[in-house]
Amino acid sequence: MAATWPSYDLARAVESVALRLVEEYKPGRNLQTNVEFYTALLLHGLDLEFHSSHPAFAISRVAG
């Protein structure tokens, strides 16, 4: 069994609640979590300092 990562578990819980609330307050909008939500978690997991996260994000968007 794989070890769990507390930040990932928290992100999944936040995502679940947010999607439930969006559906409750904006029915039929069919909004989903975008890639930036999990990109922030990945950058945090790589121990990237906060002030470096914006340039890393911009570079990834240029390449993709």
PDB file of C-alpha atoms in Angstrom:
ATOM      1  CA  MET A   1       0.000   0.000   0.000  1.00  0.00           C
ATOM      2  CA  ALA A   2       1.332   3.421  -0.954  1.00  0.00           C
ATOM      3  CA  ALA A   3       1.926   6.039   1.701  1.00  0.00           C
ATOM      4  CA  THR A   4      -0.442   8.977   1.689  1.00  0.00           C
ATOM      5  CA  TRP A   5       0.680  12.562   1.429  1.00  0.00           C
ATOM      6  CA  PRO A   6      -1.217  14.872   3.804  1.00  0.00           C
ATOM      7  CA  SER A   7      -1.174  17.819   1.375  1.00  0.00           C
ATOM      8  CA  TYR A   8      -2.641  15.650  -1.385  1.00  0.00           C
ATOM      9  CA  ASP A   9      -5.338  14.324   0.926  1.00  0.00           C
ATOM     10  CA  LEU A  10      -6.191  17.893   1.963  1.00  0.00           C
ATOM     11  CA  ALA A  11      -6.301  19.066  -1.663  1.00  0.00           C
ATOM     12  CA  ARG A  12      -8.654  16.208  -2.586  1.00  0.00           C
ATOM     13  CA  ALA A  13     -10.942  17.070   0.326  1.00  0.00           C
ATOM     14  CA  VAL A  14     -10.968  20.783  -0.585  1.00  0.00           C
ATOM     15  CA  GLU A  15     -11.676  19.916  -4.219  1.00  0.00           C
ATOM     16  CA  SER A  16     -14.547  17.646  -3.243  1.00  0.00           C
ATOM     17  CA  VAL A  17     -16.185  20.264  -1.030  1.00  0.00           C
ATOM     18  CA  ALA A  18     -15.641  23.060  -3.572  1.00  0.00           C
ATOM     19  CA  LEU A  19     -17.185  21.049  -6.415  1.00  0.00           C
ATOM     20  CA  ARG A  20     -20.129  20.100  -4.216  1.00  0.00           C
ATOM     21  CA  LEU A  21     -20.717  23.749  -3.257  1.00  0.00           C
ATOM     22  CA  VAL A  22     -20.438  24.939  -6.862  1.00  0.00           C
ATOM     23  CA  GLU A  23     -23.053  22.380  -7.880  1.00  0.00           C
ATOM     24  CA  GLU A  24     -25.259  23.428  -4.968  1.00  0.00           C
ATOM     25  CA  TYR A  25     -25.036  27.181  -5.580  1.00  0.00           C
ATOM     26  CA  LYS A  26     -24.630  27.168  -9.380  1.00  0.00           C
ATOM     27  CA  PRO A  27     -26.547  24.086 -10.583  1.00  0.00           C
ATOM     28  CA  GLY A  28     -25.925  23.036 -14.147  1.00  0.00           C
ATOM     29  CA  ARG A  29     -22.653  24.985 -14.507  1.00  0.00           C
ATOM     30  CA  ASN A  30     -20.618  21.726 -14.667  1.00  0.00           C
ATOM     31  CA  LEU A  31     -17.412  23.407 -13.459  1.00  0.00           C
ATOM     32  CA  GLN A  32     -14.406  21.180 -12.799  1.00  0.00           C
ATOM     33  CA  THR A  33     -11.035  21.654 -11.141  1.00  0.00           C
ATOM     34  CA  ASN A  34      -8.421  23.032 -13.531  1.00  0.00           C
ATOM     35  CA  VAL A  35      -4.828  21.905 -13.890  1.00  0.00           C
ATOM     36  CA  GLU A  36      -3.470  24.858 -11.906  1.00  0.00           C
ATOM     37  CA  PHE A  37      -5.050  23.465  -8.744  1.00  0.00           C
ATOM     38  CA  TYR A  38      -2.865  20.364  -8.874  1.00  0.00           C
ATOM     39  CA  THR A  39       0.128  22.221 -10.342  1.00  0.00           C
ATOM     40  CA  ALA A  40       0.268  24.292  -7.148  1.00  0.00           C
ATOM     41  CA  LEU A  41       0.290  21.073  -5.124  1.00  0.00           C
ATOM     42  CA  LEU A  42       3.076  19.647  -7.296  1.00  0.00           C
ATOM     43  CA  LEU A  43       5.216  22.781  -6.942  1.00  0.00           C
ATOM     44  CA  HIS A  44       4.686  22.660  -3.181  1.00  0.00           C
ATOM     45  CA  GLY A  45       5.740  19.007  -3.164  1.00  0.00           C
ATOM     46  CA  LEU A  46       8.934  19.923  -5.001  1.00  0.00           C
ATOM     47  CA  ASP A  47       9.690  22.425  -2.206  1.00  0.00           C
ATOM     48  CA  LEU A  48       9.726  25.270  -4.689  1.00  0.00           C
ATOM     49  CA  GLU A  49       9.869  28.537  -2.801  1.00  0.00           C
ATOM     50  CA  PHE A  50       6.740  30.668  -3.111  1.00  0.00           C
ATOM     51  CA  HIS A  51       8.430  33.502  -5.016  1.00  0.00           C
ATOM     52  CA  SER A  52       9.685  30.944  -7.592  1.00  0.00           C
ATOM     53  CA  SER A  53       6.278  29.417  -8.258  1.00  0.00           C
ATOM     54  CA  HIS A  54       5.033  32.171 -10.582  1.00  0.00           C
ATOM     55  CA  PRO A  55       8.004  31.988 -12.981  1.00  0.00           C
ATOM     56  CA  ALA A  56       7.809  28.165 -12.954  1.00  0.00           C
ATOM     57  CA  PHE A  57       4.123  28.357 -13.836  1.00  0.00           C
ATOM     58  CA  ALA A  58       4.766  30.872 -16.627  1.00  0.00           C
ATOM     59  CA  ILE A  59       7.530  28.722 -18.112  1.00  0.00           C
ATOM     60  CA  SER A  60       5.287  25.658 -18.099  1.00  0.00           C
ATOM     61  CA  ARG A  61       2.504  27.572 -19.873  1.00  0.00           C
ATOM     62  CA  VAL A  62       4.903  28.789 -22.589  1.00  0.00           C
ATOM     63  CA  ALA A  63       6.137  25.257 -23.208  1.00  0.00           C
ATOM     64  CA  GLY A  64       2.661  23.735 -23.231  1.00  0.00           C
TER      65      GLY A  64
END
